[in-house]
Amino acid sequence: MRLNHLLYRGAIFAMVAGFATVSWAQNPAANYPNKPIRFIIPYAAGGLGDTVGRLAAQHMSTSLGQPVLADNRPGASQAIALDLTAKATPDGYTLVLGTQSGLIFNTAAKKSLPYDPFRDIASISMLFTVPYYLLVHPSLPAKNLQELIALAKANPGKYSFGSIGVGSGNHLAMEILKVRTGIDMVHVPFKGAPQGMLALVAGDLQLTFEGPVTSLPNIRSGKVRALASSGSQRTHALPDLPTMAESGMPGFDVVTWFGLSTTGGTPRPIIDRLNREVGEFLKLPATRDRFNSLNLDIVYSTPEAMTARLKADLPLITKVMRAAGIQPE
């Protein structure tokens, strides 16, 4: 009698476990998330990517009901962060914030990578686009783009420009300027925007393209001088500042975009759940106000649209890299 009772209980337990397994297989997002989520940020603390990444992580912690823990992993043109993501379990508990340059730069450079950005990294959604400001140290006599070009041509190899890493968006923007004008300048990569800005303010660099988070306070305080913005239209933060095109560089339109990704092979229901979370985050009035203050243009997309944008950007970035002779770190 006791044995039959135990067998009966065992059968019931097995049935419940079996139903749970089938339920998870049919809808793996049903109990997601049930533990903390790692949110990898491939930038140093204090820059634009870190600022936005932490805003998104904070929102998701509240909306998902589990801690979403920001983890800064800068370096190697975002390859360190992407490799960690690619090697994680494909269950939606590892997310990574990245840009189009970081997601495909090392591929365009034909660098040997331990991951494939299209197979091992799964798109969730784009988040926003952002222009750059062309900045110079106040000691540089150039007051506009044409004066800067003339100055650089008269002093080949004399001036240094910073970036947040080889192949980063602001590095590629400067390389496009170099290729189009024939000027010769020295590239100095940093691990993050704050470090590069400190070097520019100190006069260790003479110029850079940089995003609004680190640029605007230093422009307004007079620590750096802005010559132009990199997008096709003037920015609302500095409406009197001309674009590169208006400054004599027709067709110059260089912005970077950020997107959220996870590990390749993550079940589609989980990716869809995360995509909806991104959409809710971007619709919040507080998010829109904050992004507006940072001069960011919100772009919400499907996973497929983000991947398509990456594939479209790959040949463009490859062309710039070949023309400029850029090699991965």
Coordinates of N, CA and C in Angstrom, one line a residue, residues 157-317:
G157 N 50.5 66.1 -39.8 CA 50.9 65.3 -38.7 C 51.1 66.0 -37.4
K158 N 50.8 67.3 -37.3 CA 51.1 68.1 -36.1 C 50.0 67.9 -35.0
Y159 N 48.7 67.8 -35.5 CA 47.6 67.8 -34.6 C 47.1 66.3 -34.3
S160 N 46.6 66.2 -33.1 CA 46.0 64.9 -32.7 C 44.5 65.0 -32.4
F161 N 43.8 63.9 -32.8 CA 42.4 63.8 -32.5 C 42.1 62.6 -31.7
G162 N 41.1 62.7 -30.9 CA 40.7 61.5 -30.0 C 39.5 60.8 -30.5
S163 N 39.3 59.6 -30.0 CA 38.1 58.8 -30.3 C 37.8 57.9 -29.1
I164 N 36.7 57.2 -29.1 CA 36.5 56.2 -28.0 C 36.9 54.8 -28.4
G165 N 37.8 54.8 -29.4 CA 38.4 53.5 -29.8 C 38.5 53.3 -31.3
V166 N 39.4 52.5 -31.7 CA 39.6 52.2 -33.2 C 38.3 51.7 -33.8
G167 N 37.8 52.3 -34.8 CA 36.6 51.9 -35.5 C 35.3 52.4 -34.9
S168 N 35.4 53.2 -33.8 CA 34.2 53.8 -33.2 C 33.6 54.8 -34.1
G169 N 32.4 55.2 -33.8 CA 31.7 56.2 -34.7 C 32.4 57.5 -34.9
N170 N 33.0 58.0 -33.8 CA 33.7 59.3 -33.9 C 35.0 59.2 -34.5
H171 N 35.6 58.0 -34.5 CA 36.9 57.7 -35.2 C 36.5 57.7 -36.7
L172 N 35.5 57.0 -37.1 CA 35.1 56.9 -38.5 C 34.8 58.3 -39.1
A173 N 34.1 59.1 -38.3 CA 33.7 60.4 -38.7 C 35.0 61.2 -39.1
M174 N 36.0 61.2 -38.2 CA 37.2 61.9 -38.5 C 38.0 61.3 -39.7
E175 N 37.9 60.0 -39.8 CA 38.6 59.4 -41.0 C 38.0 59.8 -42.3
I176 N 36.6 60.0 -42.3 CA 35.9 60.5 -43.5 C 36.4 61.9 -43.8
L177 N 36.5 62.7 -42.8 CA 37.0 64.1 -43.0 C 38.4 64.1 -43.5
K178 N 39.3 63.2 -43.0 CA 40.6 63.1 -43.5 C 40.7 62.7 -44.9
V179 N 39.9 61.6 -45.3 CA 40.0 61.1 -46.6 C 39.5 62.2 -47.6
R180 N 38.4 62.9 -47.3 CA 37.8 63.8 -48.2 C 38.7 65.1 -48.4
T181 N 39.5 65.4 -47.4 CA 40.2 66.7 -47.5 C 41.7 66.4 -47.7
G182 N 42.2 65.2 -47.4 CA 43.6 64.9 -47.6 C 44.5 65.4 -46.4
I183 N 43.9 65.8 -45.3 CA 44.7 66.2 -44.1 C 45.3 65.0 -43.4
D184 N 46.3 65.3 -42.7 CA 47.1 64.2 -42.0 C 47.1 64.6 -40.5
M185 N 46.5 63.8 -39.7 CA 46.4 64.0 -38.2 C 46.7 62.7 -37.5
V186 N 47.0 62.7 -36.2 CA 47.3 61.6 -35.4 C 46.1 61.1 -34.6
H187 N 45.8 59.9 -34.7 CA 44.7 59.3 -34.0 C 45.1 58.8 -32.6
V188 N 44.4 59.2 -31.5 CA 44.6 58.8 -30.2 C 43.4 58.2 -29.6
P189 N 43.3 56.9 -29.6 CA 42.0 56.2 -29.0 C 42.0 56.2 -27.5
F190 N 40.8 56.3 -27.0 CA 40.6 56.2 -25.5 C 39.6 55.1 -25.3
K191 N 39.5 54.7 -24.0 CA 38.5 53.7 -23.6 C 37.1 54.3 -23.5
G192 N 37.0 55.6 -23.4 CA 35.6 56.2 -23.2 C 35.7 57.6 -23.5
A193 N 34.5 58.2 -23.7 CA 34.4 59.6 -24.1 C 34.9 60.6 -23.0
P194 N 34.6 60.3 -21.7 CA 35.1 61.2 -20.7 C 36.6 61.3 -20.7
Q195 N 37.3 60.2 -20.9 CA 38.8 60.3 -20.9 C 39.3 61.2 -22.1
G196 N 38.7 61.0 -23.2 CA 39.0 61.7 -24.4 C 38.7 63.2 -24.2
M197 N 37.6 63.5 -23.6 CA 37.2 64.9 -23.4 C 38.2 65.6 -22.4
L198 N 38.6 64.9 -21.4 CA 39.6 65.4 -20.4 C 40.9 65.8 -21.1
A199 N 41.3 64.9 -22.1 CA 42.5 65.2 -22.8 C 42.4 66.4 -23.7
L200 N 41.2 66.5 -24.3 CA 41.0 67.7 -25.2 C 40.9 69.0 -24.4
V201 N 40.2 69.0 -23.3 CA 40.2 70.1 -22.4 C 41.5 70.5 -21.9
A202 N 42.4 69.5 -21.6 CA 43.7 69.8 -21.1 C 44.7 70.2 -22.2
G203 N 44.3 70.1 -23.4 CA 45.1 70.5 -24.5 C 46.1 69.4 -25.0
D204 N 45.9 68.2 -24.5 CA 46.7 67.1 -25.0 C 46.2 66.6 -26.4
L205 N 45.0 66.9 -26.7 CA 44.5 66.7 -28.0 C 44.1 68.1 -28.6
Q206 N 44.0 68.2 -29.9 CA 43.6 69.4 -30.5 C 42.2 69.4 -31.0
L207 N 41.7 68.2 -31.3 CA 40.3 68.2 -31.9 C 39.7 66.8 -31.7
T208 N 38.4 66.7 -31.9 CA 37.7 65.4 -31.9 C 36.3 65.6 -32.4
F209 N 35.7 64.5 -32.8 CA 34.2 64.5 -32.9 C 33.7 63.8 -31.7
E210 N 32.7 64.4 -31.0 CA 32.2 63.8 -29.8 C 30.7 64.1 -29.7
G211 N 30.0 63.2 -29.0 CA 28.6 63.2 -28.8 C 28.2 64.3 -27.8
P212 N 26.9 64.5 -27.7 CA 26.4 65.7 -26.9 C 26.6 65.5 -25.4
V213 N 26.5 64.3 -24.9 CA 26.6 64.2 -23.4 C 27.9 64.8 -22.8
T214 N 29.0 64.5 -23.4 CA 30.3 65.1 -22.9 C 30.6 66.4 -23.6
S215 N 30.0 66.7 -24.8 CA 30.3 67.9 -25.5 C 29.7 69.1 -24.9
L216 N 28.4 69.1 -24.8 CA 27.6 70.3 -24.5 C 28.1 71.0 -23.2
P217 N 28.3 70.3 -22.1 CA 28.8 71.1 -20.9 C 30.1 71.8 -21.2
N218 N 31.0 71.2 -21.9 CA 32.3 71.8 -22.2 C 32.2 72.9 -23.2
I219 N 31.3 72.8 -24.2 CA 31.1 73.8 -25.2 C 30.5 75.1 -24.4
R220 N 29.5 74.9 -23.6 CA 28.8 76.0 -22.9 C 29.7 76.7 -21.9
S221 N 30.7 75.9 -21.4 CA 31.6 76.5 -20.4 C 32.8 77.2 -21.1
G222 N 32.9 77.0 -22.4 CA 34.0 77.6 -23.1 C 35.3 76.8 -23.1
K223 N 35.3 75.6 -22.5 CA 36.5 74.8 -22.4 C 36.9 74.2 -23.8
V224 N 35.9 74.0 -24.7 CA 36.2 73.6 -26.0 C 35.4 74.5 -27.0
R225 N 35.7 74.5 -28.3 CA 35.0 75.2 -29.3 C 34.4 74.3 -30.3
A226 N 33.1 74.5 -30.5 CA 32.4 73.6 -31.5 C 32.5 74.3 -32.9
L227 N 32.9 73.6 -33.9 CA 32.9 74.2 -35.3 C 31.8 73.7 -36.2
A228 N 31.2 72.5 -35.9 CA 30.1 72.0 -36.8 C 29.5 70.8 -36.2
S229 N 28.3 70.5 -36.6 CA 27.7 69.2 -36.2 C 27.7 68.2 -37.4
S230 N 27.7 66.9 -37.1 CA 28.0 65.9 -38.2 C 26.8 65.4 -38.9
G231 N 25.6 65.7 -38.5 CA 24.4 65.2 -39.1 C 23.9 66.0 -40.3
S232 N 22.8 65.6 -40.9 CA 22.3 66.4 -42.1 C 21.6 67.6 -41.7
Q233 N 21.1 67.7 -40.4 CA 20.4 68.9 -39.9 C 21.1 69.5 -38.7
R234 N 20.9 70.7 -38.4 CA 21.4 71.4 -37.2 C 20.7 70.7 -36.0
T235 N 21.4 70.8 -34.9 CA 20.8 70.2 -33.7 C 20.0 71.2 -32.9
H236 N 19.0 70.7 -32.2 CA 18.2 71.7 -31.4 C 18.9 72.2 -30.2
A237 N 20.0 71.5 -29.8 CA 20.8 72.0 -28.6 C 21.6 73.1 -29.0
L238 N 22.1 73.2 -30.2 CA 23.0 74.3 -30.7 C 22.5 74.7 -32.1
P239 N 21.3 75.4 -32.2 CA 20.7 75.7 -33.5 C 21.5 76.6 -34.3
D240 N 22.4 77.4 -33.7 CA 23.2 78.3 -34.5 C 24.5 77.7 -35.1
L241 N 24.8 76.5 -34.7 CA 26.0 75.8 -35.1 C 25.7 75.2 -36.5
P242 N 26.5 75.5 -37.5 CA 26.3 74.9 -38.8 C 26.6 73.4 -38.9
T243 N 26.1 72.7 -39.9 CA 26.4 71.3 -40.1 C 27.7 71.3 -40.9
M244 N 28.3 70.1 -41.0 CA 29.5 69.9 -41.8 C 29.2 70.3 -43.3
A245 N 28.0 69.9 -43.7 CA 27.6 70.2 -45.1 C 27.5 71.7 -45.4
E246 N 26.9 72.4 -44.4 CA 26.8 73.8 -44.5 C 28.2 74.5 -44.5
S247 N 29.1 73.8 -43.9 CA 30.5 74.4 -43.7 C 31.4 74.1 -44.8
G248 N 30.9 73.6 -45.9 CA 31.7 73.3 -47.1 C 32.1 71.9 -47.3
M249 N 31.3 70.9 -46.7 CA 31.6 69.5 -46.8 C 30.3 68.8 -47.3
P250 N 29.9 69.1 -48.5 CA 28.5 68.6 -49.0 C 28.4 67.1 -48.9
G251 N 27.3 66.6 -48.4 CA 27.0 65.2 -48.3 C 27.5 64.6 -47.1
F252 N 28.2 65.3 -46.2 CA 28.7 64.8 -45.0 C 27.5 64.6 -44.0
D253 N 27.2 63.4 -43.7 CA 26.1 63.1 -42.8 C 26.5 61.8 -42.0
V254 N 27.1 62.0 -40.9 CA 27.6 60.9 -40.1 C 27.0 61.0 -38.7
V255 N 26.1 60.0 -38.4 CA 25.6 59.8 -37.1 C 25.8 58.4 -36.7
T256 N 25.7 58.1 -35.4 CA 25.8 56.8 -34.9 C 24.5 56.4 -34.3
W257 N 24.2 55.1 -34.3 CA 23.0 54.6 -33.7 C 23.3 53.5 -32.7
F258 N 22.5 53.4 -31.7 CA 22.6 52.4 -30.6 C 21.5 51.4 -30.7
G259 N 21.8 50.2 -30.3 CA 20.7 49.2 -30.3 C 21.0 48.2 -29.2
L260 N 20.0 47.5 -28.8 CA 20.1 46.5 -27.7 C 20.0 45.1 -28.4
S261 N 20.9 44.2 -27.9 CA 21.1 42.9 -28.5 C 21.2 41.8 -27.3
T262 N 21.1 40.6 -27.7 CA 21.3 39.5 -26.7 C 22.0 38.4 -27.4
T263 N 22.1 37.2 -26.8 CA 22.9 36.1 -27.3 C 22.1 35.4 -28.4
G264 N 22.8 35.1 -29.5 CA 22.2 34.4 -30.6 C 21.6 33.1 -30.2
G265 N 20.5 32.7 -30.7 CA 19.8 31.5 -30.3 C 18.8 31.6 -29.2
T266 N 18.7 32.9 -28.6 CA 17.7 33.1 -27.6 C 16.3 32.9 -28.2
P267 N 15.4 32.2 -27.5 CA 14.1 31.9 -28.0 C 13.4 33.2 -28.4
R268 N 12.7 33.1 -29.6 CA 12.0 34.3 -30.1 C 11.0 34.9 -29.1
P269 N 10.2 34.2 -28.4 CA 9.3 34.8 -27.4 C 10.0 35.7 -26.4
I270 N 11.2 35.3 -26.0 CA 12.0 36.2 -25.0 C 12.5 37.4 -25.7
I271 N 12.9 37.3 -27.0 CA 13.4 38.5 -27.7 C 12.2 39.4 -27.9
D272 N 11.0 38.9 -28.2 CA 9.8 39.7 -28.4 C 9.4 40.4 -27.1
R273 N 9.6 39.7 -26.0 CA 9.3 40.3 -24.7 C 10.2 41.5 -24.4
L274 N 11.5 41.3 -24.7 CA 12.5 42.4 -24.5 C 12.3 43.5 -25.5
N275 N 11.9 43.2 -26.7 CA 11.6 44.2 -27.7 C 10.4 45.1 -27.2
R276 N 9.4 44.5 -26.6 CA 8.3 45.3 -26.1 C 8.7 46.1 -24.9
E277 N 9.6 45.6 -24.1 CA 10.2 46.4 -23.0 C 10.9 47.6 -23.5
V278 N 11.7 47.5 -24.6 CA 12.4 48.6 -25.2 C 11.3 49.6 -25.6
G279 N 10.3 49.2 -26.3 CA 9.2 50.1 -26.8 C 8.6 50.9 -25.7
E280 N 8.3 50.2 -24.6 CA 7.7 50.9 -23.4 C 8.6 51.9 -22.8
F281 N 9.9 51.5 -22.7 CA 10.9 52.4 -22.2 C 11.0 53.7 -23.1
L282 N 11.0 53.5 -24.4 CA 11.2 54.7 -25.3 C 9.9 55.5 -25.3
K283 N 8.7 55.0 -24.9 CA 7.5 55.8 -25.0 C 7.3 56.6 -23.7
L284 N 8.1 56.3 -22.7 CA 7.9 57.1 -21.4 C 8.2 58.5 -21.6
P285 N 7.4 59.4 -21.1 CA 7.7 60.9 -21.1 C 9.0 61.2 -20.5
A286 N 9.4 60.5 -19.4 CA 10.7 60.8 -18.8 C 11.8 60.4 -19.7
T287 N 11.7 59.3 -20.4 CA 12.7 58.9 -21.4 C 12.8 59.9 -22.5
R288 N 11.7 60.3 -23.0 CA 11.7 61.3 -24.1 C 12.3 62.6 -23.7
D289 N 12.0 63.1 -22.5 CA 12.6 64.3 -22.0 C 14.1 64.2 -21.9
R290 N 14.5 63.1 -21.3 CA 15.9 62.9 -21.1 C 16.7 62.7 -22.4
F291 N 16.1 62.0 -23.3 CA 16.8 61.8 -24.7 C 16.8 63.2 -25.4
N292 N 15.7 64.0 -25.2 CA 15.7 65.3 -25.9 C 16.8 66.2 -25.3
S293 N 17.0 66.1 -24.0 CA 18.0 66.9 -23.4 C 19.4 66.5 -23.8
L294 N 19.6 65.2 -24.2 CA 20.9 64.7 -24.7 C 21.0 64.8 -26.2
N295 N 20.0 65.4 -26.9 CA 20.0 65.6 -28.3 C 20.0 64.3 -29.1
L296 N 19.2 63.3 -28.6 CA 19.1 62.0 -29.2 C 17.8 61.8 -29.9
D297 N 17.8 61.2 -31.0 CA 16.6 60.9 -31.8 C 16.2 59.5 -31.6
I298 N 15.0 59.3 -31.0 CA 14.5 57.9 -30.7 C 14.2 57.1 -31.9
V299 N 14.7 55.9 -32.0 CA 14.4 55.0 -33.1 C 14.1 53.6 -32.5
Y300 N 12.8 53.3 -32.5 CA 12.3 51.9 -32.1 C 12.1 51.1 -33.3
S301 N 12.6 49.8 -33.2 CA 12.5 49.0 -34.4 C 12.2 47.5 -34.1
T302 N 11.9 46.8 -35.1 CA 11.8 45.3 -34.9 C 13.2 44.7 -34.9
P303 N 13.4 43.5 -34.4 CA 14.7 42.9 -34.5 C 15.2 42.7 -35.9
E304 N 14.2 42.4 -36.8 CA 14.6 42.2 -38.2 C 15.1 43.6 -38.8
A305 N 14.5 44.7 -38.5 CA 14.9 46.0 -39.0 C 16.3 46.3 -38.5
M306 N 16.5 46.0 -37.3 CA 17.9 46.3 -36.7 C 18.9 45.5 -37.4
T307 N 18.7 44.2 -37.6 CA 19.6 43.4 -38.3 C 19.8 43.9 -39.8
A308 N 18.7 44.2 -40.4 CA 18.8 44.7 -41.8 C 19.7 46.0 -41.9
R309 N 19.5 46.9 -40.9 CA 20.3 48.1 -40.8 C 21.8 47.8 -40.7
L310 N 22.1 46.8 -39.8 CA 23.5 46.4 -39.7 C 24.1 45.9 -41.0
K311 N 23.3 45.1 -41.7 CA 23.8 44.5 -42.9 C 24.0 45.6 -44.0
A312 N 23.1 46.6 -44.0 CA 23.2 47.7 -44.9 C 24.5 48.6 -44.6
D313 N 24.8 48.7 -43.3 CA 25.9 49.6 -42.9 C 27.2 48.9 -43.1
L314 N 27.3 47.6 -43.2 CA 28.5 46.9 -43.3 C 29.4 47.3 -44.5
P315 N 28.8 47.3 -45.7 CA 29.7 47.8 -46.8 C 30.1 49.2 -46.7
L316 N 29.3 50.1 -46.1 CA 29.7 51.5 -46.0 C 30.9 51.6 -45.1
I317 N 30.8 51.0 -43.9 CA 31.9 51.0 -43.0 C 33.2 50.4 -43.6

